[in-house]
Amino acid sequence: MEQLAAWASAFGLSLDANQLAQFAAYEALLLAWNERISLTAIRVGHEIRIRHFLDALTCATVTGPLDGRALVDVGSGAGFPGLPLKILYPDLRLTLVDSVAKKARFLELVAGELGLRDVTVLAERAETLGQDAAFREQFDWATGRAVAELRVLAELLLPLCRVGGHVLAQKGDSAPAEVAAAGPAIAALGGGPATVSTIRLPETDKAHYLVLIPKIVPTAGRYPRRAGMPAKRPL
Ligand code: SAM
């Protein structure tokens, strides 16, 4: 895990021995559980450290310190980017959402085994939470990686974000085109203009992108639409 610390350090992020031990335990659980339930196509520790752990940690280059903040990670799957950010910032108030119950159980197990406090795991659809007053516009940050194209993701994330908060989407090569296509959807959902940062991970020549969208006005009550509609008929 020392290599992970060095990579993170190149992004201005520091990890102590306890945090590295948490990443080692997380990696072991991910590899073990991947034998039983499909969590990730990446099955080699070295690759997990770059393409999952470090990739998730790079969100912090845009968010800044998250201690005391409320962050919801939608479609978290095996915990990305939410759990690495929680390891980096132990006082983050983290909510992990995935509609698949067995993934939610894995997330609960990891949080328990790593001794992470203040982690809520919800086996629920983002569209349902977005219309629930207990979650709607309650978060400083709403994140999503590899969940849906940006027009769709905006409808899942912006309703959960408070005015003054931000959506952060992790995207690949399609980021510039997705941002261009999502302009009307973002505006309709209460978001402001998106800004895009480029991230270069070690040992890969492909750039990754962090798409940051400020929430500037409350989301109209009709959004998000019922489960499945954002993907079926993107705004
Ligand atoms: N974010 C993780 C990552 O980058 O490794 C997981 C990505 S995985 C391809 C997408 C996940 O989003 C799946 O686990 C799926 O169950 C979840 N998902 C998709 N649509 C969702 C929705 N509307 N509400 C909640 N979870 C959703």
Coordinates of C-alpha atoms and ligand atoms in Angstrom, one line a residue:
M1 CA 0.0 0.0 0.0
E2 CA 3.0 2.3 0.2
Q3 CA 2.7 2.7 -3.5
L4 CA -0.8 4.0 -3.1
A5 CA 0.4 6.6 -0.6
A6 CA 3.0 7.8 -3.1
W7 CA 0.5 8.0 -5.9
A8 CA -1.9 9.9 -3.6
S9 CA 0.9 12.2 -2.5
A10 CA 1.4 13.2 -6.1
F11 CA -2.2 14.6 -6.0
G12 CA -1.5 16.4 -2.8
L13 CA -3.3 13.8 -0.6
S14 CA -1.7 12.2 2.4
L15 CA -2.5 8.8 3.8
D16 CA -1.2 7.6 7.2
A17 CA -0.4 4.0 8.3
N18 CA -3.9 3.5 9.7
Q19 CA -5.5 4.6 6.4
L20 CA -3.2 2.4 4.4
A21 CA -4.2 -0.6 6.7
Q22 CA -7.9 0.3 6.0
F23 CA -7.2 0.2 2.2
A24 CA -5.4 -3.1 2.6
A25 CA -8.4 -4.6 4.4
Y26 CA -10.8 -3.1 1.9
E27 CA -8.8 -4.7 -1.0
A28 CA -8.8 -8.1 0.7
L29 CA -12.6 -8.0 1.2
L30 CA -13.1 -6.8 -2.4
L31 CA -11.0 -9.7 -3.8
A32 CA -12.7 -12.3 -1.5
W33 CA -16.2 -11.1 -2.2
N34 CA -15.6 -10.8 -5.9
E35 CA -15.4 -14.6 -6.0
R36 CA -19.0 -14.8 -4.8
I37 CA -20.8 -11.7 -6.2
S38 CA -19.7 -9.7 -9.2
L39 CA -18.4 -6.4 -7.8
T40 CA -15.6 -5.4 -10.2
A41 CA -14.0 -6.7 -13.4
I42 CA -10.6 -5.6 -11.9
R43 CA -9.2 -8.6 -10.0
V44 CA -5.6 -7.7 -9.4
G45 CA -4.6 -5.8 -6.3
H46 CA -2.2 -3.4 -8.2
E47 CA -5.0 -2.5 -10.6
I48 CA -7.5 -2.1 -7.8
R49 CA -5.2 0.4 -6.1
I50 CA -4.9 2.6 -9.3
R51 CA -8.2 2.2 -11.0
H52 CA -10.5 2.1 -7.9
F53 CA -8.7 3.5 -4.8
L54 CA -6.6 6.2 -6.4
D55 CA -9.2 7.1 -9.0
A56 CA -11.8 7.6 -6.2
L57 CA -9.3 9.6 -4.1
T58 CA -8.7 12.1 -7.0
C59 CA -12.2 13.4 -6.3
A60 CA -10.6 15.2 -3.3
T61 CA -8.6 17.4 -5.7
V62 CA -11.9 19.0 -6.6
T63 CA -13.8 18.7 -3.4
G64 CA -11.1 19.8 -0.9
P65 CA -11.3 18.5 2.7
L66 CA -14.7 16.8 3.3
D67 CA -14.6 16.3 7.1
G68 CA -18.0 17.2 8.5
R69 CA -19.6 17.3 5.1
A70 CA -22.5 15.2 4.0
L71 CA -21.8 13.2 0.8
V72 CA -24.1 10.8 -1.0
D73 CA -22.5 8.3 -3.5
V74 CA -25.1 7.1 -5.9
G75 CA -24.7 3.7 -7.6
S76 CA -21.8 3.1 -5.3
G77 CA -21.4 -0.6 -6.3
A78 CA -18.3 -1.8 -4.5
G79 CA -17.9 1.6 -2.8
F80 CA -16.5 3.9 -5.5
P81 CA -15.8 6.8 -5.0
G82 CA -17.5 7.0 -1.6
L83 CA -15.5 4.6 0.6
P84 CA -12.0 5.8 -0.4
L85 CA -13.1 9.3 0.3
K86 CA -14.4 8.2 3.7
I87 CA -11.0 6.6 4.5
L88 CA -9.3 9.8 3.4
Y89 CA -11.6 12.0 5.5
P90 CA -12.8 10.0 8.5
D91 CA -15.3 12.7 9.6
L92 CA -17.1 12.7 6.3
R93 CA -20.8 11.9 6.8
L94 CA -21.2 9.3 4.1
T95 CA -24.3 7.8 2.5
L96 CA -23.8 5.0 0.0
V97 CA -26.7 4.1 -2.3
D98 CA -27.1 1.1 -4.6
S99 CA -30.3 -0.4 -5.8
V100 CA -28.8 -3.9 -5.6
A101 CA -29.2 -5.4 -2.1
K102 CA -26.2 -7.7 -2.2
K103 CA -23.9 -4.8 -3.1
A104 CA -25.4 -2.8 -0.2
R105 CA -24.6 -5.8 2.1
F106 CA -21.0 -5.7 0.9
L107 CA -20.8 -2.0 1.6
E108 CA -22.1 -2.5 5.1
L109 CA -19.6 -5.2 5.7
V110 CA -16.7 -3.1 4.6
A111 CA -17.7 -0.1 6.7
G112 CA -18.0 -2.4 9.7
E113 CA -14.8 -4.3 9.2
L114 CA -12.8 -1.1 8.6
G115 CA -14.4 0.5 11.7
L116 CA -15.8 3.5 9.7
R117 CA -18.3 5.6 11.7
D118 CA -21.1 7.6 10.2
V119 CA -21.7 5.5 7.1
T120 CA -25.3 4.9 6.0
V121 CA -25.9 2.3 3.3
L122 CA -29.2 2.3 1.5
A123 CA -30.4 -0.4 -0.9
E124 CA -32.6 1.9 -2.8
R125 CA -33.0 3.7 -6.1
A126 CA -31.8 7.2 -6.3
E127 CA -35.1 8.3 -7.9
T128 CA -36.9 7.2 -4.8
L129 CA -34.5 8.9 -2.4
G130 CA -34.7 12.1 -4.5
Q131 CA -38.5 12.3 -3.7
D132 CA -38.1 11.5 0.0
A133 CA -37.9 14.6 2.2
A134 CA -35.4 12.8 4.5
F135 CA -32.8 12.8 1.6
R136 CA -33.9 15.4 -0.9
E137 CA -31.6 18.4 -1.0
Q138 CA -29.8 17.1 2.2
F139 CA -26.3 16.7 0.9
D140 CA -23.3 19.0 0.3
W141 CA -21.9 16.6 -2.3
A142 CA -23.5 14.0 -4.6
T143 CA -21.1 11.7 -6.5
G144 CA -21.5 9.1 -9.2
R145 CA -19.0 7.0 -11.2
A146 CA -19.9 4.7 -14.0
V147 CA -23.7 4.9 -13.2
A148 CA -25.2 6.6 -16.3
E149 CA -24.6 9.2 -18.9
L150 CA -24.5 12.8 -17.5
R151 CA -28.0 13.8 -18.6
V152 CA -29.4 10.8 -16.6
L153 CA -26.9 11.1 -13.7
A154 CA -27.8 14.8 -13.3
E155 CA -31.4 13.8 -12.6
L156 CA -30.3 11.2 -10.0
L157 CA -27.8 13.5 -8.2
L158 CA -29.0 17.1 -8.4
P159 CA -32.3 16.5 -6.4
L160 CA -30.2 15.1 -3.5
C161 CA -27.9 18.1 -3.4
R162 CA -28.6 21.2 -1.3
V163 CA -28.5 24.6 -2.9
G164 CA -24.9 25.7 -2.5
G165 CA -23.7 22.0 -2.8
H166 CA -22.2 20.2 -5.7
V167 CA -22.6 17.2 -8.0
L168 CA -19.3 15.5 -8.9
A169 CA -19.4 13.0 -11.7
Q170 CA -16.4 10.9 -12.6
K171 CA -16.2 10.3 -16.3
G172 CA -14.1 8.8 -19.1
D173 CA -13.4 10.0 -22.6
S174 CA -17.0 10.9 -23.3
A175 CA -17.0 13.7 -20.6
P176 CA -16.8 16.7 -22.9
A177 CA -19.5 15.4 -25.2
E178 CA -21.7 14.4 -22.2
V179 CA -21.3 17.8 -20.6
A180 CA -22.3 19.5 -23.9
A181 CA -25.4 17.3 -24.2
A182 CA -26.4 17.7 -20.6
G183 CA -26.6 21.5 -20.5
P184 CA -30.4 21.8 -20.7
A185 CA -31.0 18.9 -18.2
I186 CA -28.6 20.4 -15.7
A187 CA -30.3 23.8 -16.0
A188 CA -33.8 22.3 -15.6
L189 CA -32.7 20.4 -12.4
G190 CA -31.3 23.5 -10.7
G191 CA -27.6 23.1 -11.6
G192 CA -25.2 25.8 -12.8
P193 CA -22.6 25.5 -15.5
A194 CA -20.4 22.4 -15.3
T195 CA -16.6 22.6 -15.1
V196 CA -14.3 19.8 -16.1
S197 CA -10.9 18.8 -14.6
T198 CA -8.6 16.3 -16.3
I199 CA -7.0 13.6 -14.1
R200 CA -4.1 11.4 -15.3
L201 CA -3.7 8.2 -13.3
P202 CA -0.3 6.4 -13.3
E203 CA 0.3 3.5 -15.7
T204 CA -2.5 4.5 -18.1
D205 CA -2.5 6.9 -21.0
K206 CA -6.2 7.5 -20.8
A207 CA -7.4 10.7 -19.2
H208 CA -10.2 10.7 -16.6
Y209 CA -12.4 13.6 -16.0
L210 CA -14.1 15.2 -13.0
V211 CA -17.3 17.0 -13.9
L212 CA -18.3 19.5 -11.2
I213 CA -21.8 21.0 -11.2
P214 CA -22.9 23.6 -8.6
K215 CA -26.5 23.4 -7.4
I216 CA -27.7 27.0 -7.7
V217 CA -31.5 26.8 -7.3
P218 CA -33.9 24.2 -5.8
T219 CA -34.9 21.3 -8.1
A220 CA -38.5 21.5 -9.3
G221 CA -40.7 19.0 -7.5
R222 CA -41.4 16.9 -10.6
Y223 CA -37.8 15.8 -10.6
P224 CA -36.5 13.1 -10.3
R225 CA -39.2 11.3 -12.2
R226 CA -40.2 7.8 -11.3
A227 CA -37.7 5.0 -11.2
G228 CA -36.4 4.2 -14.6
M229 CA -37.7 7.3 -16.3
P230 CA -34.4 9.3 -16.2
A231 CA -32.7 6.6 -18.2
K232 CA -35.6 5.8 -20.5
R233 CA -36.3 9.4 -21.5
P234 CA -33.2 11.5 -20.6
L235 CA -34.0 15.2 -20.1
Ligands
SAM1 N1 -19.8 3.5 -8.8 C1 -19.2 2.2 -8.8 C2 -17.9 2.1 -9.5 O1 -17.6 3.1 -10.2 O2 -17.2 1.1 -9.4 C3 -20.2 1.1 -9.4 C4 -20.5 1.3 -10.8 S1 -21.6 0.1 -11.5 C5 -21.2 0.0 -13.1 C6 -23.2 1.0 -11.4 C7 -24.0 0.8 -10.1 O3 -25.0 1.7 -10.1 C8 -24.6 -0.6 -10.0 O4 -24.1 -1.2 -8.8 C9 -26.1 -0.3 -10.0 O5 -26.7 -1.2 -9.2 C10 -26.2 1.1 -9.6 N2 -27.3 1.9 -10.0 C11 -27.7 2.1 -11.3 N3 -28.8 2.9 -11.4 C12 -29.1 3.2 -10.1 C13 -30.2 4.0 -9.5 N4 -31.1 4.6 -10.3 N5 -30.2 4.0 -8.2 C14 -29.3 3.4 -7.4 N6 -28.3 2.6 -7.9 C15 -28.2 2.5 -9.2

